[in-house]
PDB file of C-alpha atoms and ligand atoms in Angstrom:
ATOM      1  CA  MET G   1     111.984 102.151 111.018  1.00  0.00           C
ATOM      2  CA  PRO G   2     109.234 104.442 109.676  1.00  0.00           C
ATOM      3  CA  LYS G   3     105.951 102.496 109.625  1.00  0.00           C
ATOM      4  CA  SER G   4     105.221 103.747 106.149  1.00  0.00           C
ATOM      5  CA  ALA G   5     108.368 102.231 104.574  1.00  0.00           C
ATOM      6  CA  ARG G   6     107.547 100.689 101.203  1.00  0.00           C
ATOM      7  CA  ILE G   7     109.725  98.021  99.645  1.00  0.00           C
ATOM      8  CA  LEU G   8     109.263  96.519  96.194  1.00  0.00           C
ATOM      9  CA  LEU G   9     110.512  93.021  95.370  1.00  0.00           C
ATOM     10  CA  LEU G  10     110.992  92.692  91.603  1.00  0.00           C
ATOM     11  CA  ASN G  11     111.833  89.439  89.837  1.00  0.00           C
ATOM     12  CA  GLY G  12     112.656  89.130  86.164  1.00  0.00           C
ATOM     13  CA  PRO G  13     112.179  86.513  83.458  1.00  0.00           C
ATOM     14  CA  ASN G  14     111.933  82.795  84.190  1.00  0.00           C
ATOM     15  CA  LEU G  15     111.972  83.321  87.947  1.00  0.00           C
ATOM     16  CA  ASN G  16     108.300  82.296  87.977  1.00  0.00           C
ATOM     17  CA  MET G  17     109.765  78.836  87.223  1.00  0.00           C
ATOM     18  CA  LEU G  18     111.766  78.644  90.467  1.00  0.00           C
ATOM     19  CA  GLY G  19     111.356  75.294  92.171  1.00  0.00           C
ATOM     20  CA  VAL G  20     111.219  73.574  88.774  1.00  0.00           C
ATOM     21  CA  ARG G  21     113.924  75.431  86.911  1.00  0.00           C
ATOM     22  CA  GLU G  22     117.541  74.127  87.111  1.00  0.00           C
ATOM     23  CA  PRO G  23     117.436  73.381  90.856  1.00  0.00           C
ATOM     24  CA  THR G  24     121.197  72.871  91.025  1.00  0.00           C
ATOM     25  CA  HIS G  25     121.597  76.577  90.243  1.00  0.00           C
ATOM     26  CA  TYR G  26     118.438  78.019  91.748  1.00  0.00           C
ATOM     27  CA  GLY G  27     117.362  75.676  94.552  1.00  0.00           C
ATOM     28  CA  SER G  28     114.024  74.034  95.205  1.00  0.00           C
ATOM     29  CA  LEU G  29     111.926  76.891  96.611  1.00  0.00           C
ATOM     30  CA  SER G  30     109.178  78.341  94.436  1.00  0.00           C
ATOM     31  CA  LEU G  31     108.939  82.096  93.890  1.00  0.00           C
ATOM     32  CA  ALA G  32     105.633  82.048  95.802  1.00  0.00           C
ATOM     33  CA  ALA G  33     107.450  80.545  98.817  1.00  0.00           C
ATOM     34  CA  ILE G  34     110.235  83.139  98.618  1.00  0.00           C
ATOM     35  CA  GLU G  35     107.691  85.967  98.364  1.00  0.00           C
ATOM     36  CA  GLN G  36     105.643  84.587 101.285  1.00  0.00           C
ATOM     37  CA  ASN G  37     108.763  84.343 103.423  1.00  0.00           C
ATOM     38  CA  LEU G  38     109.559  88.004 102.726  1.00  0.00           C
ATOM     39  CA  GLN G  39     105.934  89.025 103.324  1.00  0.00           C
ATOM     40  CA  ASP G  40     106.119  87.346 106.752  1.00  0.00           C
ATOM     41  CA  LEU G  41     109.311  89.269 107.557  1.00  0.00           C
ATOM     42  CA  ALA G  42     107.772  92.518 106.291  1.00  0.00           C
ATOM     43  CA  GLN G  43     104.696  92.015 108.449  1.00  0.00           C
ATOM     44  CA  LYS G  44     106.871  91.397 111.527  1.00  0.00           C
ATOM     45  CA  CYS G  45     108.817  94.603 110.827  1.00  0.00           C
ATOM     46  CA  GLY G  46     105.731  96.664 109.993  1.00  0.00           C
ATOM     47  CA  VAL G  47     106.810  97.572 106.488  1.00  0.00           C
ATOM     48  CA  ASN G  48     104.831  97.370 103.284  1.00  0.00           C
ATOM     49  CA  LEU G  49     106.155  94.861 100.725  1.00  0.00           C
ATOM     50  CA  ASP G  50     104.894  94.625  97.155  1.00  0.00           C
ATOM     51  CA  CYS G  51     106.020  91.610  95.089  1.00  0.00           C
ATOM     52  CA  PHE G  52     106.038  91.631  91.294  1.00  0.00           C
ATOM     53  CA  GLN G  53     107.431  89.248  88.687  1.00  0.00           C
ATOM     54  CA  ALA G  54     107.370  89.630  84.917  1.00  0.00           C
ATOM     55  CA  ASN G  55     108.919  87.879  81.973  1.00  0.00           C
ATOM     56  CA  SER G  56     109.019  90.961  79.774  1.00  0.00           C
ATOM     57  CA  GLU G  57     111.276  93.994  79.980  1.00  0.00           C
ATOM     58  CA  GLU G  58     108.327  96.288  79.255  1.00  0.00           C
ATOM     59  CA  LYS G  59     106.290  95.109  82.244  1.00  0.00           C
ATOM     60  CA  LEU G  60     109.262  95.423  84.582  1.00  0.00           C
ATOM     61  CA  ILE G  61     110.066  98.922  83.308  1.00  0.00           C
ATOM     62  CA  GLU G  62     106.470 100.040  83.657  1.00  0.00           C
ATOM     63  CA  LYS G  63     106.310  98.686  87.202  1.00  0.00           C
ATOM     64  CA  ILE G  64     109.468 100.669  88.035  1.00  0.00           C
ATOM     65  CA  HIS G  65     107.960 103.835  86.528  1.00  0.00           C
ATOM     66  CA  ARG G  66     104.786 103.364  88.576  1.00  0.00           C
ATOM     67  CA  SER G  67     106.993 103.116  91.678  1.00  0.00           C
ATOM     68  CA  PHE G  68     108.242 106.683  91.278  1.00  0.00           C
ATOM     69  CA  GLN G  69     107.728 108.445  94.647  1.00  0.00           C
ATOM     70  CA  GLN G  70     105.652 105.442  95.773  1.00  0.00           C
ATOM     71  CA  VAL G  71     108.434 103.075  96.817  1.00  0.00           C
ATOM     72  CA  ASP G  72     111.395 103.662  99.161  1.00  0.00           C
ATOM     73  CA  PHE G  73     113.592 100.713  98.212  1.00  0.00           C
ATOM     74  CA  ILE G  74     113.716  98.040  95.508  1.00  0.00           C
ATOM     75  CA  ILE G  75     115.090  94.517  95.783  1.00  0.00           C
ATOM     76  CA  ILE G  76     115.558  93.271  92.240  1.00  0.00           C
ATOM     77  CA  ASN G  77     116.665  90.044  90.631  1.00  0.00           C
ATOM     78  CA  PRO G  78     116.771  91.137  86.985  1.00  0.00           C
ATOM     79  CA  ALA G  79     117.543  87.514  85.977  1.00  0.00           C
ATOM     80  CA  ALA G  80     118.796  87.302  82.371  1.00  0.00           C
ATOM     81  CA  TYR G  81     118.178  91.044  81.918  1.00  0.00           C
ATOM     82  CA  THR G  82     121.078  91.571  84.329  1.00  0.00           C
ATOM     83  CA  HIS G  83     123.423  90.870  81.460  1.00  0.00           C
ATOM     84  CA  THR G  84     121.544  92.604  78.641  1.00  0.00           C
ATOM     85  CA  SER G  85     119.255  95.420  79.713  1.00  0.00           C
ATOM     86  CA  VAL G  86     120.386  99.017  79.540  1.00  0.00           C
ATOM     87  CA  ALA G  87     116.671  99.889  79.445  1.00  0.00           C
ATOM     88  CA  LEU G  88     115.991  98.344  82.852  1.00  0.00           C
ATOM     89  CA  ARG G  89     119.083  99.994  84.319  1.00  0.00           C
ATOM     90  CA  ASP G  90     117.905 103.356  82.953  1.00  0.00           C
ATOM     91  CA  ALA G  91     114.420 102.782  84.392  1.00  0.00           C
ATOM     92  CA  LEU G  92     115.890 102.285  87.874  1.00  0.00           C
ATOM     93  CA  LEU G  93     118.033 105.399  87.481  1.00  0.00           C
ATOM     94  CA  SER G  94     115.066 107.404  86.205  1.00  0.00           C
ATOM     95  CA  VAL G  95     113.048 106.904  89.391  1.00  0.00           C
ATOM     96  CA  ALA G  96     116.119 107.317  91.656  1.00  0.00           C
ATOM     97  CA  ILE G  97     114.962 104.601  94.056  1.00  0.00           C
ATOM     98  CA  PRO G  98     117.847 102.887  95.879  1.00  0.00           C
ATOM     99  CA  PHE G  99     118.077  99.187  95.120  1.00  0.00           C
ATOM    100  CA  VAL G 100     119.902  95.969  95.843  1.00  0.00           C
ATOM    101  CA  GLU G 101     120.619  93.445  93.091  1.00  0.00           C
ATOM    102  CA  VAL G 102     120.030  89.796  94.006  1.00  0.00           C
ATOM    103  CA  HIS G 103     121.079  86.578  92.286  1.00  0.00           C
ATOM    104  CA  LEU G 104     120.318  83.145  93.650  1.00  0.00           C
ATOM    105  CA  SER G 105     123.341  81.616  91.949  1.00  0.00           C
ATOM    106  CA  ASN G 106     126.915  82.837  92.047  1.00  0.00           C
ATOM    107  CA  VAL G 107     126.981  84.289  88.559  1.00  0.00           C
ATOM    108  CA  HIS G 108     130.773  84.725  88.761  1.00  0.00           C
ATOM    109  CA  LYS G 109     131.208  80.960  89.038  1.00  0.00           C
ATOM    110  CA  ARG G 110     129.185  80.421  85.862  1.00  0.00           C
ATOM    111  CA  GLU G 111     129.452  81.221  82.138  1.00  0.00           C
ATOM    112  CA  ALA G 112     131.459  84.336  81.201  1.00  0.00           C
ATOM    113  CA  PHE G 113     128.359  86.052  79.759  1.00  0.00           C
ATOM    114  CA  ARG G 114     126.870  86.104  83.274  1.00  0.00           C
ATOM    115  CA  HIS G 115     129.857  87.932  84.758  1.00  0.00           C
ATOM    116  CA  HIS G 116     128.810  91.360  83.558  1.00  0.00           C
ATOM    117  CA  SER G 117     125.881  93.181  85.143  1.00  0.00           C
ATOM    118  CA  TYR G 118     124.288  96.421  83.946  1.00  0.00           C
ATOM    119  CA  PHE G 119     123.112  97.019  87.543  1.00  0.00           C
ATOM    120  CA  SER G 120     125.963  96.372  89.974  1.00  0.00           C
ATOM    121  CA  ASP G 121     127.733  99.722  89.565  1.00  0.00           C
ATOM    122  CA  VAL G 122     124.561 101.664  90.379  1.00  0.00           C
ATOM    123  CA  ALA G 123     123.176  99.308  93.075  1.00  0.00           C
ATOM    124  CA  GLU G 124     123.558  99.932  96.809  1.00  0.00           C
ATOM    125  CA  GLY G 125     124.778  96.347  97.050  1.00  0.00           C
ATOM    126  CA  VAL G 126     124.765  92.945  95.371  1.00  0.00           C
ATOM    127  CA  MET G 127     123.734  89.588  96.871  1.00  0.00           C
ATOM    128  CA  CYS G 128     124.956  86.733  94.796  1.00  0.00           C
ATOM    129  CA  GLY G 129     125.246  82.993  95.373  1.00  0.00           C
ATOM    130  CA  PHE G 130     123.333  82.733  98.653  1.00  0.00           C
ATOM    131  CA  GLY G 131     120.279  81.067  97.122  1.00  0.00           C
ATOM    132  CA  ALA G 132     116.879  82.168  98.421  1.00  0.00           C
ATOM    133  CA  LYS G 133     118.574  83.469 101.605  1.00  0.00           C
ATOM    134  CA  GLY G 134     119.996  86.285  99.466  1.00  0.00           C
ATOM    135  CA  TYR G 135     116.522  87.855  99.303  1.00  0.00           C
ATOM    136  CA  GLU G 136     116.333  87.826 103.121  1.00  0.00           C
ATOM    137  CA  TYR G 137     119.785  89.392 103.413  1.00  0.00           C
ATOM    138  CA  ALA G 138     118.789  92.047 100.883  1.00  0.00           C
ATOM    139  CA  PHE G 139     115.569  92.709 102.810  1.00  0.00           C
ATOM    140  CA  ASP G 140     117.557  93.076 106.012  1.00  0.00           C
ATOM    141  CA  PHE G 141     119.899  95.524 104.291  1.00  0.00           C
ATOM    142  CA  ALA G 142     116.899  97.514 102.977  1.00  0.00           C
ATOM    143  CA  LEU G 143     115.549  97.848 106.527  1.00  0.00           C
ATOM    144  CA  GLN G 144     118.899  99.087 107.823  1.00  0.00           C
ATOM    145  CA  TYR G 145     119.276 101.474 104.890  1.00  0.00           C
ATOM    146  CA  LEU G 146     115.813 102.971 105.430  1.00  0.00           C
ATOM    147  CA  ALA G 147     116.246 103.208 109.210  1.00  0.00           C
ATOM    148  CA  LYS G 148     119.525 105.074 108.744  1.00  0.00           C
ATOM    149  CA  LYS G 149     117.910 107.389 106.193  1.00  0.00           C
ATOM    150  CA  ALA G 150     115.017 108.117 108.588  1.00  0.00           C
ATOM    151  CA  GLU G 151     117.529 108.997 111.361  1.00  0.00           C
ATOM    152  CA  ASN G 152     119.269 111.511 109.116  1.00  0.00           C
ATOM    153  CA  VAL G 153     116.109 113.300 107.946  1.00  0.00           C
TER     154      VAL G 153
HETATM  155  C1  LIG Y 201     119.992  84.752  88.059  1.00  0.00           C
HETATM  156  C2  LIG Y 201     121.298  84.594  87.259  1.00  0.00           C
HETATM  157  C3  LIG Y 201     121.100  84.987  85.802  1.00  0.00           C
HETATM  158  O1  LIG Y 201     122.318  84.830  85.090  1.00  0.00           O
HETATM  159  C4  LIG Y 201     120.056  84.118  85.161  1.00  0.00           C
HETATM  160  O2  LIG Y 201     119.819  84.512  83.821  1.00  0.00           O
HETATM  161  C5  LIG Y 201     118.794  84.058  85.932  1.00  0.00           C
HETATM  162  C6  LIG Y 201     118.853  84.003  87.390  1.00  0.00           C
HETATM  163  C7  LIG Y 201     120.135  84.223  89.488  1.00  0.00           C
HETATM  164  O3  LIG Y 201     119.253  84.505  90.287  1.00  0.00           O
HETATM  165  O4  LIG Y 201     121.094  83.504  89.799  1.00  0.00           O
HETATM  166  O5  LIG Y 201     117.713  83.972  85.376  1.00  0.00           O
HETATM  167  O6  LIG Y 201     119.686  86.125  88.139  1.00  0.00           O
END
């Protein structure tokens, strides 16, 4: 793993309410606890992790634009924007940064409007229904992806 690897964890609207928000779907961990857990893993692996959450599409898009050539991999839970945002999808495509899509809940077991994602067909992978562990699995995948990429350079 290159020491300089930079990973961005992006969380969309209402995920700042984790721990309080519909715990039967999203569990009891706060976003701060999830981010800290990933920061601990990142520190152990010697990679740089930046965590960002926003409730507005604009802030998420601008963060993605600022990541151009600055970030090697994105882990994103687009939250409700998963099902609505062509703009966020286009932002990810515009910077050409590989990403994994994460959902705490199994969206396919829920309402029909949650079954479609504007991200899944352009993501490297999708983690869905594993609760907060899904972020760890996605992080693990990001490390493997970047290590493989470094080998092939
Ligand atoms: C979510 C699933 C979305 O449908 C929902 O709008 C969210 C969270 C999840 O993590 O399970 O806000 O992305």
